[in-house]
mmCIF file with all atom_site columns, C-alpha atoms in Angstrom:
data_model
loop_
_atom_site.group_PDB
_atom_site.id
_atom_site.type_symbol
_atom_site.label_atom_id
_atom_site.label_alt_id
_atom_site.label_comp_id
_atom_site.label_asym_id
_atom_site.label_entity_id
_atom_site.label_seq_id
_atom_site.pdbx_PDB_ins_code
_atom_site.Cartn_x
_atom_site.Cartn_y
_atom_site.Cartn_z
_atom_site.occupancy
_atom_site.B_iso_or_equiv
_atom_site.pdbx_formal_charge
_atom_site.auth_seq_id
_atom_site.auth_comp_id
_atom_site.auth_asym_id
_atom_site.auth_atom_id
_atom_site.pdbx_PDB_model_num
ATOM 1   C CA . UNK A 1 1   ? -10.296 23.140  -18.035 1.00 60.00 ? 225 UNK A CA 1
ATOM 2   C CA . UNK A 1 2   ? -11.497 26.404  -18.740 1.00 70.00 ? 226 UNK A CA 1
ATOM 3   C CA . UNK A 1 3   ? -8.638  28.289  -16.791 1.00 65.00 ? 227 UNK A CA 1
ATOM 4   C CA . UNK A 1 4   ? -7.214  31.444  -18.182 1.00 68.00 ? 228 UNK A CA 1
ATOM 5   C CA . UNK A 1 5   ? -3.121  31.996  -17.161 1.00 68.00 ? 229 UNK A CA 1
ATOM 6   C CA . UNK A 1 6   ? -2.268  35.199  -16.141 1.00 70.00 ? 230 UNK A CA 1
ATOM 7   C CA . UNK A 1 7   ? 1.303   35.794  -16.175 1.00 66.00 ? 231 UNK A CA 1
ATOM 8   C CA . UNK A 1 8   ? 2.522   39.587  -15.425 1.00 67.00 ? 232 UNK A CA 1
ATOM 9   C CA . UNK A 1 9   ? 5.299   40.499  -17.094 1.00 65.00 ? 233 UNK A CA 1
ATOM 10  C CA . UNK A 1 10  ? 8.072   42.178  -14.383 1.00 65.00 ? 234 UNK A CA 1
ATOM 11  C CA . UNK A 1 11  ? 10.075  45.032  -15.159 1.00 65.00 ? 235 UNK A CA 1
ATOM 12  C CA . UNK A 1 12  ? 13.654  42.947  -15.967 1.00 63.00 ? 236 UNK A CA 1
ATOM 13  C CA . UNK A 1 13  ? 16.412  44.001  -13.587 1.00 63.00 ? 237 UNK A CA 1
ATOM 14  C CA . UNK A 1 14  ? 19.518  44.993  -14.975 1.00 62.00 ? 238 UNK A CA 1
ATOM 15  C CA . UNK A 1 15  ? 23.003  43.106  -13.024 1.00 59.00 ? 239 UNK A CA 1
ATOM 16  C CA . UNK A 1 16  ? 26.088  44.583  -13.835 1.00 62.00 ? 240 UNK A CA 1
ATOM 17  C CA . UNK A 1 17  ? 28.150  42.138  -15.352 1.00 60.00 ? 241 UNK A CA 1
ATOM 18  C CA . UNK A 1 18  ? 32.479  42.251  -14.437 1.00 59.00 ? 242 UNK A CA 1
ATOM 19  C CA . UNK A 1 19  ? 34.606  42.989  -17.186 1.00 56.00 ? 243 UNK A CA 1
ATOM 20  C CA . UNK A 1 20  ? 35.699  39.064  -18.041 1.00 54.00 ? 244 UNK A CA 1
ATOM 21  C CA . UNK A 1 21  ? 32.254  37.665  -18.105 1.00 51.00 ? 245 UNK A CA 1
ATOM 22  C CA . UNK A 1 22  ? 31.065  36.683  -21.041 1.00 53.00 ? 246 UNK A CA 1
ATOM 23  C CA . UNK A 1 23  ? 27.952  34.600  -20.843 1.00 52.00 ? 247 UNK A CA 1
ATOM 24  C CA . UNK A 1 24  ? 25.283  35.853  -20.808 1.00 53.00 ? 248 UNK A CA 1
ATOM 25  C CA . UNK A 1 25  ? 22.337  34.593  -17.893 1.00 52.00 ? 249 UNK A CA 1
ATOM 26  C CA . UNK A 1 26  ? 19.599  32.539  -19.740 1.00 53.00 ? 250 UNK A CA 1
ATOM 27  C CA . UNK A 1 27  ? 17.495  32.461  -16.580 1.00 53.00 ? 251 UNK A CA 1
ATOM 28  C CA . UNK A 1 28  ? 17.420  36.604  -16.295 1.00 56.00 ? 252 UNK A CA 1
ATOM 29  C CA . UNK A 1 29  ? 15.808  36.282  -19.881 1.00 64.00 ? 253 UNK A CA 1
ATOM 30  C CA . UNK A 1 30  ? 13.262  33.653  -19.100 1.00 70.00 ? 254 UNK A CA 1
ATOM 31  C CA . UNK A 1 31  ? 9.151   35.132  -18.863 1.00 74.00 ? 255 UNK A CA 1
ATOM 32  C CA . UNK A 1 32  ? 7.218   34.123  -16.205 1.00 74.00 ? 256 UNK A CA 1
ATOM 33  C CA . UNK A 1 33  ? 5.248   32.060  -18.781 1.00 76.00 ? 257 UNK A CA 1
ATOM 34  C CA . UNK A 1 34  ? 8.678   29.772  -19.866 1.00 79.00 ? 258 UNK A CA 1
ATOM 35  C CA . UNK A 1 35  ? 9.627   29.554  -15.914 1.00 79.00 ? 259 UNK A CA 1
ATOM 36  C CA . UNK A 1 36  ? 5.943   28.320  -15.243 1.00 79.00 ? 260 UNK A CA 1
ATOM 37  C CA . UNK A 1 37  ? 5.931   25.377  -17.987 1.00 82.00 ? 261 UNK A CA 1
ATOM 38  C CA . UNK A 1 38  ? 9.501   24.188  -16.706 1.00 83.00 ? 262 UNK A CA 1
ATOM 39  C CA . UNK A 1 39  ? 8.426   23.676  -12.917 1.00 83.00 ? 263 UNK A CA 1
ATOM 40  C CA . UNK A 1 40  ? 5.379   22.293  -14.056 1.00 84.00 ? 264 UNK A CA 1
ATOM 41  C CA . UNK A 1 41  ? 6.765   19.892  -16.544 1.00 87.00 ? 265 UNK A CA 1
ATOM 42  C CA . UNK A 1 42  ? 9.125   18.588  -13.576 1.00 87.00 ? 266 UNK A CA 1
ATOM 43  C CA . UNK A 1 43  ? 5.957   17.884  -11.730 1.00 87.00 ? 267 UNK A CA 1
ATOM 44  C CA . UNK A 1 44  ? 4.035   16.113  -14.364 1.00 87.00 ? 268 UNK A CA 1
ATOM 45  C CA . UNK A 1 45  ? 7.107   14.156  -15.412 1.00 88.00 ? 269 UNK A CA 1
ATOM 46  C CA . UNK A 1 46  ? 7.191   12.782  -11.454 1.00 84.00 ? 270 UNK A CA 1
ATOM 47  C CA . UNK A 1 47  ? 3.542   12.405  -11.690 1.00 84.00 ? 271 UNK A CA 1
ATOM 48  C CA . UNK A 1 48  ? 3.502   10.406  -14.919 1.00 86.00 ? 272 UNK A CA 1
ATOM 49  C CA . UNK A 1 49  ? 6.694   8.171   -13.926 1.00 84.00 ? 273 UNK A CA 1
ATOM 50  C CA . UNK A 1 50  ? 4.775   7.827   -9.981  1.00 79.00 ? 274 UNK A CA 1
ATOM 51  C CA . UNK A 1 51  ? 1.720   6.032   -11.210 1.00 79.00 ? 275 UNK A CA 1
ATOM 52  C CA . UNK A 1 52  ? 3.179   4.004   -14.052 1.00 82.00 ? 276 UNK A CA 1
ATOM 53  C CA . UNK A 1 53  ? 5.002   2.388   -11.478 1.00 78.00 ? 277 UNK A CA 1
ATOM 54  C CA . UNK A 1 54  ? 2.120   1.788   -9.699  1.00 75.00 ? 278 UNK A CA 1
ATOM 55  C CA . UNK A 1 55  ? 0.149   0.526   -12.337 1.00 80.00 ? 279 UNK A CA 1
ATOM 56  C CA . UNK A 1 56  ? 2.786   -1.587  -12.755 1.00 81.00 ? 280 UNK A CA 1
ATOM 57  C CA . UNK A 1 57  ? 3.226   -3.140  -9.848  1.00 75.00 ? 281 UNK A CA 1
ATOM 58  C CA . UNK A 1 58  ? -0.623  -3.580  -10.044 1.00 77.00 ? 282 UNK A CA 1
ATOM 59  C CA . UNK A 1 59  ? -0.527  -5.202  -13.271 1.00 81.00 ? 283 UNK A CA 1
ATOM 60  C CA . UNK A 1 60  ? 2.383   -7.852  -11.750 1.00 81.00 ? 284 UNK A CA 1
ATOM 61  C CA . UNK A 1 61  ? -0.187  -8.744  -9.227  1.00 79.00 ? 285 UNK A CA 1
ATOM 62  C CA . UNK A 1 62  ? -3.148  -9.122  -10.907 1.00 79.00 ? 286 UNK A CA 1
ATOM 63  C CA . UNK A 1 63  ? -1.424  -11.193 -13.359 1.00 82.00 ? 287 UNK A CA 1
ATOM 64  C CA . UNK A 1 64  ? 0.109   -13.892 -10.658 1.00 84.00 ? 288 UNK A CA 1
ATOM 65  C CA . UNK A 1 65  ? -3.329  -13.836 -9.166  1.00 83.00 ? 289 UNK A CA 1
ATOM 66  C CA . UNK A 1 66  ? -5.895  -13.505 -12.053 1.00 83.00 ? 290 UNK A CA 1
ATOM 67  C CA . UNK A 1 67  ? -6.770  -17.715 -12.417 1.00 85.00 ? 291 UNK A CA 1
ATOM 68  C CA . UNK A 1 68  ? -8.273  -17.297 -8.821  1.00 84.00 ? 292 UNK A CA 1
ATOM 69  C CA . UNK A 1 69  ? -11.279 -15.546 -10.482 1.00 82.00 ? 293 UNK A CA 1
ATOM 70  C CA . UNK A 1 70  ? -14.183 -17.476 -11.423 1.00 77.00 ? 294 UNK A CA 1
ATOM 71  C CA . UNK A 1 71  ? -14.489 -16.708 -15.006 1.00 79.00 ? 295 UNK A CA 1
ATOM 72  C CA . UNK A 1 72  ? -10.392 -18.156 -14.842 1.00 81.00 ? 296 UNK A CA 1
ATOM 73  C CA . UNK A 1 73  ? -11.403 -20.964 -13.131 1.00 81.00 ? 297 UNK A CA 1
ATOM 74  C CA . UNK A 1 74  ? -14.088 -21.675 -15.344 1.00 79.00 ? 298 UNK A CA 1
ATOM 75  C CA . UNK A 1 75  ? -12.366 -21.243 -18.637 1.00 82.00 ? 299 UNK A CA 1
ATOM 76  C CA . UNK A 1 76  ? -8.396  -21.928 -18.189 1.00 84.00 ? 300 UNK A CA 1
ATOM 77  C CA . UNK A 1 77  ? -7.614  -25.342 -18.136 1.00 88.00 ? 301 UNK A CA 1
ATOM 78  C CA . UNK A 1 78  ? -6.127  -27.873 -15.108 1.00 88.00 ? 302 UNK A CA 1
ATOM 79  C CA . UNK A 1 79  ? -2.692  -27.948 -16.214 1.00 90.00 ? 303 UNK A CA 1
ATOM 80  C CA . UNK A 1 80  ? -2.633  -24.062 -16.436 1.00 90.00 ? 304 UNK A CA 1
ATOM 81  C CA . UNK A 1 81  ? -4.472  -24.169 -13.567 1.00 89.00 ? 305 UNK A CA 1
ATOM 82  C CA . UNK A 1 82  ? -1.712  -25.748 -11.385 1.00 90.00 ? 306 UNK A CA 1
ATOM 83  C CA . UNK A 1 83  ? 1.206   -24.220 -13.345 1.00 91.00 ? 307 UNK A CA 1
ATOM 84  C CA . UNK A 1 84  ? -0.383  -20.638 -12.072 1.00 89.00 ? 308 UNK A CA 1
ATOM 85  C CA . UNK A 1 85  ? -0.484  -22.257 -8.877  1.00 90.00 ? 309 UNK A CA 1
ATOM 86  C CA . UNK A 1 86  ? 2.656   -23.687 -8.507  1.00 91.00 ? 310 UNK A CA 1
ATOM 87  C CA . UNK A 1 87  ? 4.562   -20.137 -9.488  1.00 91.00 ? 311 UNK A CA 1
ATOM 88  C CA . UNK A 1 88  ? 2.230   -18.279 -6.819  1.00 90.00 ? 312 UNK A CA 1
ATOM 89  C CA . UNK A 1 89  ? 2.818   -21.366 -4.048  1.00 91.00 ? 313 UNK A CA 1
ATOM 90  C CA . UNK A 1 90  ? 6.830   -20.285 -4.805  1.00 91.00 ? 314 UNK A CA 1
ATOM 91  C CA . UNK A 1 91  ? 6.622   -16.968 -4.427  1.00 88.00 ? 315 UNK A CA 1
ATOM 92  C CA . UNK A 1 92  ? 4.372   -16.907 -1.306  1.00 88.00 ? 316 UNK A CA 1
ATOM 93  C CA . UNK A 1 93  ? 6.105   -20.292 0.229   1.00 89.00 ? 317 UNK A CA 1
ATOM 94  C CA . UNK A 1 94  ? 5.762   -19.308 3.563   1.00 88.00 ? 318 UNK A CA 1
ATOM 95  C CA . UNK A 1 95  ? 1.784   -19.318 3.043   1.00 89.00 ? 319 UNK A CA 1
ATOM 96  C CA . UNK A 1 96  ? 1.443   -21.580 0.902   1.00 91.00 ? 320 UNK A CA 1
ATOM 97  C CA . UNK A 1 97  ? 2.036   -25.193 0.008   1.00 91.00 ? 321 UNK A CA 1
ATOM 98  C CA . UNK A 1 98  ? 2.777   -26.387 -3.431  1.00 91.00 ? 322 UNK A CA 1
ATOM 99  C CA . UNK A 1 99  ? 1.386   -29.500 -3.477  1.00 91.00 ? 323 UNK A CA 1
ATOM 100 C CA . UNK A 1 100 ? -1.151  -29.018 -1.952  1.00 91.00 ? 324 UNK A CA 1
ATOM 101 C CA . UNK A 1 101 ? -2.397  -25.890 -3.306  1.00 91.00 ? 325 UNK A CA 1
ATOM 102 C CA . UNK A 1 102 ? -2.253  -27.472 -6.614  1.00 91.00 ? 326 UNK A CA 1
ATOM 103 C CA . UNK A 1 103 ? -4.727  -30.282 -5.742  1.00 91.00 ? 327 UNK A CA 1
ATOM 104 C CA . UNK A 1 104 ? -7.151  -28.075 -4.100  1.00 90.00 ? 328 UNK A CA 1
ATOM 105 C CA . UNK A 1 105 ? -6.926  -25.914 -7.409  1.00 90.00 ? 329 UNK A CA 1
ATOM 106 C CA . UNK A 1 106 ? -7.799  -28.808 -9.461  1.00 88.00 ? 330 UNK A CA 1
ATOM 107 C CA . UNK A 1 107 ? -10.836 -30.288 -7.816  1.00 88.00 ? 331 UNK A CA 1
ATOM 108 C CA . UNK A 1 108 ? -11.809 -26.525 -7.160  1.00 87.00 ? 332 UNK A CA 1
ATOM 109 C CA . UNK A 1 109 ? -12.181 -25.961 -10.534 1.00 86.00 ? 333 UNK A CA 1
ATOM 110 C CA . UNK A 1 110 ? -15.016 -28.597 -10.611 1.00 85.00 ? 334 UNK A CA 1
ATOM 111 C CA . UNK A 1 111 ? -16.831 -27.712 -7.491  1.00 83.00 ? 335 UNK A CA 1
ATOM 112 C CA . UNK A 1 112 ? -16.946 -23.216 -7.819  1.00 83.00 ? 336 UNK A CA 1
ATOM 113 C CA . UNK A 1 113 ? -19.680 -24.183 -10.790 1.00 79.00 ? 337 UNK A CA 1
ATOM 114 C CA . UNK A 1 114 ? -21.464 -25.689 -8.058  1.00 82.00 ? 338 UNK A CA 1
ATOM 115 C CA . UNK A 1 115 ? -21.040 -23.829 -5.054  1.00 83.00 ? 339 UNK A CA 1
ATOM 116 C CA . UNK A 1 116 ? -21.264 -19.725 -6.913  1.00 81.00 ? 340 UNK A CA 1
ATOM 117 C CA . UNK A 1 117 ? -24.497 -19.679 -8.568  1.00 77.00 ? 341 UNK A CA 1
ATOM 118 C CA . UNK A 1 118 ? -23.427 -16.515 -11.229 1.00 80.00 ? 342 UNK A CA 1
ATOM 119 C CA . UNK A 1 119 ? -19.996 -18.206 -11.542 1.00 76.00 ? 343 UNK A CA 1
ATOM 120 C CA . UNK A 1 120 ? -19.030 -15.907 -14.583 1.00 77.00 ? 344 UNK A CA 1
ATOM 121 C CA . UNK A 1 121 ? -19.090 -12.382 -12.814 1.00 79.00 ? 345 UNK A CA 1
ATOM 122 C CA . UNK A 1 122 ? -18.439 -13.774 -9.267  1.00 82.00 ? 346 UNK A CA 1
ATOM 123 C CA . UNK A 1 123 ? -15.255 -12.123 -7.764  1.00 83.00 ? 347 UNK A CA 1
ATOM 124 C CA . UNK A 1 124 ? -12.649 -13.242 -6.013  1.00 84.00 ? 348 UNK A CA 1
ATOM 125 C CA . UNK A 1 125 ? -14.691 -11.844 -2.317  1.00 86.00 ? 349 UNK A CA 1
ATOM 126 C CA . UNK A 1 126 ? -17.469 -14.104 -3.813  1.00 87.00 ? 350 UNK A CA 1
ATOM 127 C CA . UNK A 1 127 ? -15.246 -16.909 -3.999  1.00 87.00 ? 351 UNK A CA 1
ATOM 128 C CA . UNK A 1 128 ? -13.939 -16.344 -0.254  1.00 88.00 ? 352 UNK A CA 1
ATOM 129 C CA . UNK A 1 129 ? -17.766 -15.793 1.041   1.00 88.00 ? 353 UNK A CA 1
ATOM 130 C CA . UNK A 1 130 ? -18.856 -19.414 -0.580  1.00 88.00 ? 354 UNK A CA 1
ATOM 131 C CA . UNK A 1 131 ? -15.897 -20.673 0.604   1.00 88.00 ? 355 UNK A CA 1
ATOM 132 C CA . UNK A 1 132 ? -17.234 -19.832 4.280   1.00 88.00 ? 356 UNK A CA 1
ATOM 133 C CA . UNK A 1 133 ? -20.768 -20.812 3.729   1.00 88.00 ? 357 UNK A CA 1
ATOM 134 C CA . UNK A 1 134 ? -20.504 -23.911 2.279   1.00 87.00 ? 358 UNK A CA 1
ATOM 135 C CA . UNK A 1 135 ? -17.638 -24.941 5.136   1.00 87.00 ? 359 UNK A CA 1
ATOM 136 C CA . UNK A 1 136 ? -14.936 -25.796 2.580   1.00 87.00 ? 360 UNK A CA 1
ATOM 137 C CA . UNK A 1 137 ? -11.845 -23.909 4.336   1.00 88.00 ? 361 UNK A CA 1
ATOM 138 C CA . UNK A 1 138 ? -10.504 -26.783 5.839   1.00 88.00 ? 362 UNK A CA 1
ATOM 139 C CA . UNK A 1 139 ? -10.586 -28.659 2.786   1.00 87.00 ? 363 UNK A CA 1
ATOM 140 C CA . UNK A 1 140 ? -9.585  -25.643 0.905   1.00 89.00 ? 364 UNK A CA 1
ATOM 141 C CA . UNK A 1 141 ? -6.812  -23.983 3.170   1.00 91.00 ? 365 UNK A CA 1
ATOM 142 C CA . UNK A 1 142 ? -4.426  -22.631 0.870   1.00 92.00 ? 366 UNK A CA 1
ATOM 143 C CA . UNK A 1 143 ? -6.887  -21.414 -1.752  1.00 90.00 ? 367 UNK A CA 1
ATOM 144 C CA . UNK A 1 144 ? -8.700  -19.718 1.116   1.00 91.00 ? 368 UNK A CA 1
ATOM 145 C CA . UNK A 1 145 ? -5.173  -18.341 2.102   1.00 92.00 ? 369 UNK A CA 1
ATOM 146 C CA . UNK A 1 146 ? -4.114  -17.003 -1.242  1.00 91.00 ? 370 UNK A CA 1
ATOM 147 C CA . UNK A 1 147 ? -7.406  -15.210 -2.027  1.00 90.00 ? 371 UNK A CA 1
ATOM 148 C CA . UNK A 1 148 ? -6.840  -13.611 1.495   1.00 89.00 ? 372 UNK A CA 1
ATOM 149 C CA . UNK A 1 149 ? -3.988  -12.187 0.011   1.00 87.00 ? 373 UNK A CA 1
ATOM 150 C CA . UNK A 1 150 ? -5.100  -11.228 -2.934  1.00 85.00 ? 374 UNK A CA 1
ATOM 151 C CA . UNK A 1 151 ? -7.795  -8.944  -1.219  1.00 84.00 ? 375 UNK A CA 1
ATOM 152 C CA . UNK A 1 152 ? -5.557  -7.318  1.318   1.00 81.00 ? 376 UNK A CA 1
ATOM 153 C CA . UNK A 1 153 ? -2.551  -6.604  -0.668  1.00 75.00 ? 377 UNK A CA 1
ATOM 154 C CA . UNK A 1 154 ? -1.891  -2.634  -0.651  1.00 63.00 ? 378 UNK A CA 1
ATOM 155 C CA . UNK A 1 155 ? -1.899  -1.207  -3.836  1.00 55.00 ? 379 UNK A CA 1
ATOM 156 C CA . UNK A 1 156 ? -1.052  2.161   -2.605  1.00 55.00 ? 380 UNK A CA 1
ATOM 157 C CA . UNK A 1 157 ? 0.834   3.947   -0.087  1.00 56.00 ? 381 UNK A CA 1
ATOM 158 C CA . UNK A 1 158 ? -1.762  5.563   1.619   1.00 60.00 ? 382 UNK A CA 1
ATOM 159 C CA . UNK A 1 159 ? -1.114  3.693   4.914   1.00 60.00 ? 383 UNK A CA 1
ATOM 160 C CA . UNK A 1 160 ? 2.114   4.771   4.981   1.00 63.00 ? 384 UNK A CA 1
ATOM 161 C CA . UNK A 1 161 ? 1.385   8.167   4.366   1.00 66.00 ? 385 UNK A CA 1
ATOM 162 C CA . UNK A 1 162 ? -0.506  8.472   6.934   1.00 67.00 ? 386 UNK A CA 1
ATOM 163 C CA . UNK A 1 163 ? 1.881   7.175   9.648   1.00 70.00 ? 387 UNK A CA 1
ATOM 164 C CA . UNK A 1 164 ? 3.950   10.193  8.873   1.00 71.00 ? 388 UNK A CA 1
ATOM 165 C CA . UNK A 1 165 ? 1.027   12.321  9.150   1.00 75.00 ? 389 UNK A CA 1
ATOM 166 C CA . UNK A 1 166 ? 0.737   11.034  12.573  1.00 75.00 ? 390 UNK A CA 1
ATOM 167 C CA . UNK A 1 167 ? 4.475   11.298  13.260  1.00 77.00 ? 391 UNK A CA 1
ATOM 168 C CA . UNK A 1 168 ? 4.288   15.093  12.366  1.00 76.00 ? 392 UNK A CA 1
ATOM 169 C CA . UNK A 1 169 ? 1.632   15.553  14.955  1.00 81.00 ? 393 UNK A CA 1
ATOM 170 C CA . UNK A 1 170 ? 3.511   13.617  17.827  1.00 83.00 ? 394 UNK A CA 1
ATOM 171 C CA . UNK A 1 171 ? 7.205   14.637  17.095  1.00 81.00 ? 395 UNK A CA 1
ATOM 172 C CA . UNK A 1 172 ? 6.658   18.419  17.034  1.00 79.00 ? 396 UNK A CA 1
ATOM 173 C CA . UNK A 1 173 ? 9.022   20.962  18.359  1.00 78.00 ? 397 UNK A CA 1
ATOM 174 C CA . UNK A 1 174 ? 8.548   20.585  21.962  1.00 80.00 ? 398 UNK A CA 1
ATOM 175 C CA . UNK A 1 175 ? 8.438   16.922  21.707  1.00 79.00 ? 399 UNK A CA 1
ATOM 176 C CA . UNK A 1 176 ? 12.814  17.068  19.629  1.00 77.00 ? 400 UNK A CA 1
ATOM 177 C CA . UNK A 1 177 ? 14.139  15.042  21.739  1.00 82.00 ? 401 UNK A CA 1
ATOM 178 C CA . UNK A 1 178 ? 12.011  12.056  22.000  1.00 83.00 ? 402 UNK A CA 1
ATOM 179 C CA . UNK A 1 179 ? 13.273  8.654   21.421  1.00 84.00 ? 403 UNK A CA 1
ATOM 180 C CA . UNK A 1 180 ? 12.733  6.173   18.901  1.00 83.00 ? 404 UNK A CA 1
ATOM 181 C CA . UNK A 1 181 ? 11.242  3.491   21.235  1.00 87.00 ? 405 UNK A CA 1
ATOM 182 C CA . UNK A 1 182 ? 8.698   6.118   22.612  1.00 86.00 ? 406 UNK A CA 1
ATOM 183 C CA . UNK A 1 183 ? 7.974   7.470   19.576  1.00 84.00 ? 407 UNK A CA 1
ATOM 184 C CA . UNK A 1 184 ? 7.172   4.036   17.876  1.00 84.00 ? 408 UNK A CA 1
ATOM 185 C CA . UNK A 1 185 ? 5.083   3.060   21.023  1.00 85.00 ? 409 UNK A CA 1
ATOM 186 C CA . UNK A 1 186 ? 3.455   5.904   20.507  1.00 85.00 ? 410 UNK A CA 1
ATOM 187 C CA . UNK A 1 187 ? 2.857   5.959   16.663  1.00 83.00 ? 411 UNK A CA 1
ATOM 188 C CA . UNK A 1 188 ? 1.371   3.038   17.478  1.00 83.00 ? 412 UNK A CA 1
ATOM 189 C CA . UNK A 1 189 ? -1.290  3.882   19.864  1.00 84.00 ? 413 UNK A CA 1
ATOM 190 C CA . UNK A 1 190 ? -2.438  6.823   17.986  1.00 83.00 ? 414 UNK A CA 1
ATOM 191 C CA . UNK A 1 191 ? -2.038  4.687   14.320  1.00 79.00 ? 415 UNK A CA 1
ATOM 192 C CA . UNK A 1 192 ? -4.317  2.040   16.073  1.00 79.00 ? 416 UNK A CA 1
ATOM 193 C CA . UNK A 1 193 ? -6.683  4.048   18.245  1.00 80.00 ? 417 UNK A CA 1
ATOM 194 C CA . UNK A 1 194 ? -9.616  1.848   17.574  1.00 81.00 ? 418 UNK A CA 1
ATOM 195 C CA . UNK A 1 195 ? -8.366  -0.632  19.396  1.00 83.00 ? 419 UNK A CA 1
ATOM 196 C CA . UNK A 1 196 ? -6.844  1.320   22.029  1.00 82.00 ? 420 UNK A CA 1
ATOM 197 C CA . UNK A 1 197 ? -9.563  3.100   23.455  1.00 83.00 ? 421 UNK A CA 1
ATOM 198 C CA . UNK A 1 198 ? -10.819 -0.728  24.285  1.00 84.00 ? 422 UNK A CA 1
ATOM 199 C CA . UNK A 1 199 ? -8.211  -1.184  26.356  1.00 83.00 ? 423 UNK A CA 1
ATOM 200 C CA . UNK A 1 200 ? -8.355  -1.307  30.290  1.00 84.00 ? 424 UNK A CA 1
ATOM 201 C CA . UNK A 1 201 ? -5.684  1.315   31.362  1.00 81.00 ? 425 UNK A CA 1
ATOM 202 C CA . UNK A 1 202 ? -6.022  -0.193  35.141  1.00 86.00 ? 426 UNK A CA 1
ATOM 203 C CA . UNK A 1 203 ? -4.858  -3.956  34.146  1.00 85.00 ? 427 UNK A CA 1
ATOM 204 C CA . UNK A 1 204 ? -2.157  -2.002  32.348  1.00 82.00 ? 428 UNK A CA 1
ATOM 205 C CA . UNK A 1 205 ? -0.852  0.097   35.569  1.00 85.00 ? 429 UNK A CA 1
ATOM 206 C CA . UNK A 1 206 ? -1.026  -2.723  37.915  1.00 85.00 ? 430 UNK A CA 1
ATOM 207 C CA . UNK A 1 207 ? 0.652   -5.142  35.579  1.00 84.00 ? 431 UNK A CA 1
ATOM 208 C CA . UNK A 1 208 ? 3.336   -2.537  35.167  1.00 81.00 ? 432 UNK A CA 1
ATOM 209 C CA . UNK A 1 209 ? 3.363   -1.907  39.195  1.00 82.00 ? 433 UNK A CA 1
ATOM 210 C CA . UNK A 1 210 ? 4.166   -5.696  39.452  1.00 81.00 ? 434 UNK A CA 1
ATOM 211 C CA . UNK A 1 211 ? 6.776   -5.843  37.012  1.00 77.00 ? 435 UNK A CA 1
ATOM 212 C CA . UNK A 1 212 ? 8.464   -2.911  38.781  1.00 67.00 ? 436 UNK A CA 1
ATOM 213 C CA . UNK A 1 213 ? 7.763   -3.530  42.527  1.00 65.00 ? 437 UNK A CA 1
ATOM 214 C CA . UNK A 1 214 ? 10.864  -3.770  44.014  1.00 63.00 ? 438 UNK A CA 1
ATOM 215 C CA . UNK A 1 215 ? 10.019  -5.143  47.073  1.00 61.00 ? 439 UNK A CA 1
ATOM 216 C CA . UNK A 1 216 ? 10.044  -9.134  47.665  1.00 58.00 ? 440 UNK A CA 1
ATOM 217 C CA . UNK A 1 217 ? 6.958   -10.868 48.793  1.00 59.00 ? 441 UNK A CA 1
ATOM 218 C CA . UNK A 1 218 ? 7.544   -13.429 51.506  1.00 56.00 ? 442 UNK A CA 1
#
């Protein structure tokens, strides 16, 4: 990179050492230089560790995912075509359907040649958008639902991040003692402030009014 260290070298202060002490101090010895490469080893050695993790996670994904792209569907055949299905429809039961999911798989395979004109670099959005245009989600539910899943599954932690960014600027030191039901509420409002500002704040107060009038209506 073109970046030329500068480390100063310090005048070395001398500790007086009691009588029974024997060892001597490596880090008093250490230049400025040796003390740089340690911290910065520690941080490249969380770096490195941080995004094979990631990558792995990524690569766990893509592979229980990868026979919903075209060029898959095209060239893989049925059986492993309904085996890939299958292990997805288990781990996303709740979503999907086995069964069912398997049939739709197989007759897709026929029918994306069809429907996606440049079937060998469509992606899986392509997919999704002919599913849409061509009306085949309610024939196609579960393959509609798993590609739905395959786009919108995080592959960082960015959202999270910033949630705690907000939570820094709402819980600051004259906010300490706030509690954890406001301070969710909210996180919430300022997380989703999009959709807040839409909101009618007078529907709000006299809903709230009504839920704590106190007095009975006769």
């Amino acid at each position: 990179m073109n970046l030329q260290a500068g480390f100063p070298d310090k005048r070395k202060k001398k500790v007086k050492k009691m009588a029974n002490y024997e060892a001597t101090d490596e880090g008093s010895n250490m230049t400025p230089e040796h003390l740089f490469k340690m911290q910065i080893y520690k941080i490249f050695d969380t770096l490195l560790s941080q995004l094979d993790w990631r990558y792995e996670q990524l690569r766990t994904i893509c592979n229980d995912l990868s026979f919903l792209y075209s060029m898959s569907l095209e060239s893989t055949s049925v059986l492993n075509l309904k085996m890939s299905a299958a292990d997805l429809a288990i781990k996303y039961s709740k979503d999907l359907n086995m069964y069912q999911f398997t049939c739709e798989i197989q007759s897709f395979k026929f029918e994306a040649s069809t429907i996606i004109p440049n079937i060998k670099t469509a992606t899986p959005l392509d997919i999704l958008q002919a599913l849409h245009d061509f009306g085949l989600i309610e024939s196609c539910p579960n393959i509609n639902i798993a590609i739905r899943i395959f786009l919108t599954l995080p592959v960082t932690t960015a959202s999270c991040e910033r949630s705690f960014s907000k939570l820094k600027l709402i819980k600051n030191y004259l906010r300490s003692t706030i509690g954890q039901e406001r301070l969710t509420n909210l996180s919430i409002i300022s997380i989703e402030y999009n959709i807040v500002k839409d909101i009618n704040y007078d529907d709000v107060i006299n809903e709230f009014a009504q839920m704590k009038a106190r007095k009975v209506q006769f």
